[in-house]
Short mmCIF file of C-alpha atoms in Angstrom, two decimals:
data_model
loop_
_atom_site.label_atom_id
_atom_site.label_comp_id
_atom_site.label_asym_id
_atom_site.label_seq_id
_atom_site.Cartn_x
_atom_site.Cartn_y
_atom_site.Cartn_z
CA LYS A 1 -39.22 15.20 47.97
CA GLU A 2 -39.63 17.26 44.82
CA ALA A 3 -36.09 18.63 45.19
CA LYS A 4 -34.71 15.13 45.70
CA LYS A 5 -36.66 13.86 42.69
CA LEU A 6 -35.34 16.76 40.59
CA ARG A 7 -31.76 15.94 41.61
CA LEU A 8 -32.30 12.31 40.57
CA TYR A 9 -33.74 13.40 37.22
CA THR A 10 -30.87 15.83 36.73
CA SER A 11 -28.26 13.17 37.55
CA ALA A 12 -29.90 10.73 35.17
CA PHE A 13 -30.08 13.36 32.44
CA VAL A 14 -26.39 14.24 32.87
CA ALA A 15 -25.47 10.53 32.75
CA VAL A 16 -27.43 10.04 29.53
CA ILE A 17 -25.87 13.12 27.92
CA ALA A 18 -22.39 11.96 28.98
CA LEU A 19 -23.07 8.54 27.47
CA LEU A 20 -24.28 10.10 24.22
CA VAL A 21 -21.20 12.30 24.07
CA CYS A 22 -18.95 9.27 24.59
CA VAL A 23 -20.77 7.36 21.87
CA ALA A 24 -20.51 10.32 19.51
CA LEU A 25 -16.81 10.76 20.23
CA GLY A 26 -16.23 7.06 19.80
CA ALA A 27 -17.99 7.05 16.45
CA THR A 28 -15.99 10.10 15.38
CA VAL A 29 -12.71 8.41 16.26
CA ILE A 30 -13.72 5.16 14.55
CA ASN A 31 -14.79 6.94 11.36
CA SER A 32 -11.87 9.38 11.32
CA GLY A 33 -9.26 6.80 10.33
CA ILE A 34 -7.05 7.76 13.29
CA ILE A 35 -7.01 4.16 14.52
CA GLU A 36 -6.04 2.73 11.13
CA ARG A 37 -3.27 5.30 10.63
CA ASN A 38 -1.81 4.69 14.07
CA THR A 39 -2.24 0.94 14.42
CA THR A 40 0.70 -1.23 13.34
CA ALA A 41 -0.39 -3.99 10.96
CA VAL A 42 3.04 -5.41 10.17
CA LYS A 43 6.68 -4.55 10.83
CA VAL A 44 9.57 -4.45 8.41
CA GLY A 45 12.53 -4.82 10.71
CA GLU A 46 11.74 -2.19 13.31
CA GLU A 47 9.69 -0.06 10.96
CA PRO A 48 5.95 -0.15 11.70
CA ILE A 49 3.53 -0.25 8.77
CA SER A 50 0.10 1.17 9.59
CA ALA A 51 -3.17 -0.62 8.98
CA ALA A 52 -4.11 2.13 6.52
CA GLU A 53 -0.98 1.49 4.47
CA MET A 54 -1.47 -2.27 4.73
CA ASN A 55 -5.00 -1.85 3.34
CA MET A 56 -3.59 -0.09 0.28
CA TYR A 57 -1.13 -2.88 -0.43
CA TYR A 58 -3.91 -5.42 0.12
CA ILE A 59 -6.29 -3.79 -2.36
CA GLU A 60 -3.51 -3.24 -4.91
CA THR A 61 -2.48 -6.91 -4.58
CA ILE A 62 -6.05 -8.02 -5.28
CA ASN A 63 -6.38 -5.65 -8.25
CA GLU A 64 -3.10 -6.86 -9.76
CA PHE A 65 -4.17 -10.49 -9.38
CA TYR A 66 -7.57 -9.82 -10.95
CA ASN A 67 -6.04 -7.90 -13.86
CA ALA A 68 -3.41 -10.56 -14.53
CA ASN A 69 -5.85 -13.47 -14.25
CA ALA A 70 -9.12 -11.97 -15.42
CA ASN A 71 -9.87 -14.92 -17.72
CA TYR A 72 -8.79 -17.60 -15.25
CA LEU A 73 -10.51 -16.68 -11.99
CA ALA A 74 -12.96 -19.56 -12.32
CA MET A 75 -10.07 -21.97 -12.83
CA TYR A 76 -8.60 -20.74 -9.55
CA GLY A 77 -11.96 -21.21 -7.88
CA LEU A 78 -12.24 -17.51 -7.11
CA ASP A 79 -15.61 -15.77 -7.35
CA PRO A 80 -15.13 -11.97 -7.47
CA TYR A 81 -18.74 -11.46 -6.33
CA THR A 82 -18.33 -13.43 -3.08
CA ALA A 83 -16.50 -12.15 0.01
CA LEU A 84 -12.87 -13.28 -0.09
CA ASP A 85 -12.92 -14.52 3.49
CA GLN A 86 -15.80 -16.83 2.56
CA GLN A 87 -13.83 -18.64 -0.16
CA ARG A 88 -11.03 -21.18 0.06
CA SER A 89 -7.95 -20.30 -1.97
CA SER A 90 -6.66 -22.64 -4.66
CA ASP A 91 -4.38 -24.46 -2.20
CA GLY A 92 -7.41 -25.25 -0.04
CA THR A 93 -5.71 -24.35 3.25
CA THR A 94 -6.53 -20.66 3.61
CA SER A 95 -9.20 -18.22 2.49
CA TRP A 96 -8.56 -15.97 -0.47
CA ALA A 97 -8.53 -13.05 1.98
CA ASP A 98 -5.67 -14.63 3.95
CA TYR A 99 -3.89 -15.47 0.71
CA PHE A 100 -3.97 -11.85 -0.47
CA ILE A 101 -3.00 -10.59 2.99
CA ASP A 102 0.10 -12.80 2.91
CA MET A 103 0.92 -11.57 -0.60
CA ALA A 104 0.49 -7.95 0.50
CA LYS A 105 2.81 -8.49 3.47
CA GLU A 106 5.40 -10.02 1.15
CA ASP A 107 5.11 -7.03 -1.21
CA ILE A 108 5.55 -4.65 1.72
CA ARG A 109 8.67 -6.47 2.94
CA ASN A 110 10.19 -6.61 -0.54
CA ASN A 111 9.41 -2.97 -1.33
CA TYR A 112 10.74 -1.67 1.96
CA ALA A 113 13.88 -3.82 1.81
CA ILE A 114 14.78 -2.22 -1.52
CA TYR A 115 13.45 1.22 -0.54
CA ASN A 116 15.53 1.31 2.67
CA SER A 117 18.61 0.28 0.71
CA ALA A 118 17.91 3.08 -1.74
CA VAL A 119 17.55 5.63 1.05
CA GLU A 120 20.80 4.48 2.66
CA ALA A 121 22.53 4.85 -0.70
CA GLY A 122 21.15 8.38 -1.07
CA TYR A 123 19.14 7.39 -4.12
CA GLN A 124 16.76 10.00 -5.51
CA LEU A 125 13.85 9.56 -7.90
CA SER A 126 14.38 10.97 -11.35
CA GLU A 127 12.47 14.11 -12.30
CA SER A 128 10.37 11.96 -14.63
CA ASP A 129 9.42 9.49 -11.89
CA GLN A 130 8.59 12.30 -9.48
CA ALA A 131 6.48 13.98 -12.14
CA ASN A 132 4.57 10.72 -12.60
CA ILE A 133 3.72 10.63 -8.90
CA ASP A 134 2.62 14.27 -8.96
CA GLU A 135 0.45 13.51 -11.99
CA LEU A 136 -1.03 10.50 -10.21
CA MET A 137 -1.98 12.65 -7.23
CA ALA A 138 -3.56 15.20 -9.57
CA ASP A 139 -5.51 12.37 -11.21
CA MET A 140 -6.81 11.35 -7.78
CA ASP A 141 -8.03 14.90 -7.17
CA GLU A 142 -9.75 14.96 -10.54
CA ALA A 143 -11.36 11.54 -10.02
CA ALA A 144 -12.63 12.61 -6.60
CA ALA A 145 -14.16 15.79 -8.01
CA SER A 146 -15.77 14.08 -11.01
CA GLY A 147 -17.10 11.33 -8.74
CA GLY A 148 -18.87 13.85 -6.54
CA TYR A 149 -16.73 13.22 -3.43
CA SER A 150 -16.33 16.02 -0.92
CA SER A 151 -12.56 15.49 -0.84
CA THR A 152 -9.80 13.32 -2.27
CA ASN A 153 -9.49 11.66 1.13
CA LYS A 154 -13.12 10.52 0.91
CA TYR A 155 -12.48 9.15 -2.57
CA LEU A 156 -9.43 7.22 -1.36
CA GLU A 157 -11.42 5.87 1.59
CA SER A 158 -14.01 4.51 -0.85
CA ILE A 159 -11.25 2.51 -2.53
CA TYR A 160 -8.91 1.57 0.31
CA GLY A 161 -11.11 1.81 3.39
CA THR A 162 -11.16 3.93 6.53
CA GLY A 163 -7.88 5.69 7.27
CA ALA A 164 -6.80 6.15 3.67
CA ASN A 165 -5.76 9.68 2.80
CA THR A 166 -3.60 11.54 0.31
CA GLU A 167 -0.57 11.58 2.62
CA THR A 168 -0.54 7.80 3.09
CA TYR A 169 -1.33 7.16 -0.56
CA LYS A 170 1.48 9.39 -1.80
CA HIS A 171 3.93 7.77 0.62
CA VAL A 172 2.99 4.28 -0.62
CA MET A 173 3.38 5.36 -4.25
CA GLU A 174 6.78 6.94 -3.51
CA VAL A 175 8.03 3.81 -1.73
CA MET A 176 6.92 1.67 -4.68
CA ALA A 177 8.43 4.06 -7.22
CA VAL A 178 11.79 4.33 -5.42
CA ALA A 179 11.99 0.56 -4.91
CA SER A 180 11.16 -0.16 -8.55
CA ALA A 181 13.52 2.44 -9.97
CA TYR A 182 16.41 1.56 -7.64
CA TYR A 183 16.01 -2.16 -8.39
CA ALA A 184 16.00 -1.49 -12.14
CA ASP A 185 19.11 0.70 -11.89
CA TYR A 186 20.84 -1.93 -9.77
CA GLN A 187 20.08 -4.66 -12.32
CA ASP A 188 21.36 -2.48 -15.15
CA SER A 189 24.61 -1.91 -13.24
CA LEU A 190 25.40 -5.64 -13.09
CA SER A 191 27.44 -7.34 -15.79
CA TYR A 192 28.60 -10.92 -16.31
CA SER A 193 30.92 -12.59 -18.74
CA ALA A 194 29.69 -15.53 -20.79
CA ASP A 195 32.18 -17.82 -19.03
CA LEU A 196 30.94 -16.77 -15.58
CA LEU A 197 27.33 -17.34 -16.59
CA ALA A 198 28.15 -20.77 -17.98
CA SER A 199 30.14 -21.86 -14.94
CA THR A 200 27.49 -20.61 -12.51
CA GLU A 201 24.76 -22.42 -14.43
CA ALA A 202 26.82 -25.62 -14.47
CA LYS A 203 27.08 -25.59 -10.67
CA ASN A 204 23.32 -25.17 -10.12
CA PRO A 205 21.55 -26.07 -13.38
CA LEU A 206 18.12 -26.44 -11.73
CA ASN A 207 18.23 -22.81 -10.65
CA TYR A 208 18.51 -21.64 -14.23
CA ASN A 209 16.67 -24.25 -16.28
CA HIS A 210 13.22 -25.75 -16.27
CA TYR A 211 12.48 -29.12 -17.84
#
């Protein structure tokens, strides 16, 4: 009887330990950012964009909106101290969280459309643009250290959420930089005569004028 009881206790103990190990492993995976970096949040054509990258675009979209409309948030009905998914956007049909998610997706599609065109054309960032990215990464390292974070990855996670790391952040910044620079160069390469501009405007005046 004692031997049988011991086997039961042993089996129960092993089961509990196994459960604790599973819970610990699960927590490790959840907190590691592996899921966010390997889960597709949106696709641009056939190119998957990870949840971690999507989070960066989402936060940057919010920051840009706040900076551009700092004095008008109340007019938009947006309270920066209330969760975005708890507030209706100015159109009244979606939450502010959904609104910014849609904007972030649009930014991703636009950036990657131009970025992919740049890559196909063999476009390369200028030394100045590349130096700016390198300086930005160095600034992240410095901000992490001065903020008392154990690593730059931890600092980025505090801003962009679980899954953010230097590799993803640098990639996002490079995509944005290439898209912006390539678009600017493309615009500069275009030229139109005054007659062509006038005739084009005459065909579709509402596209070029606002009354």
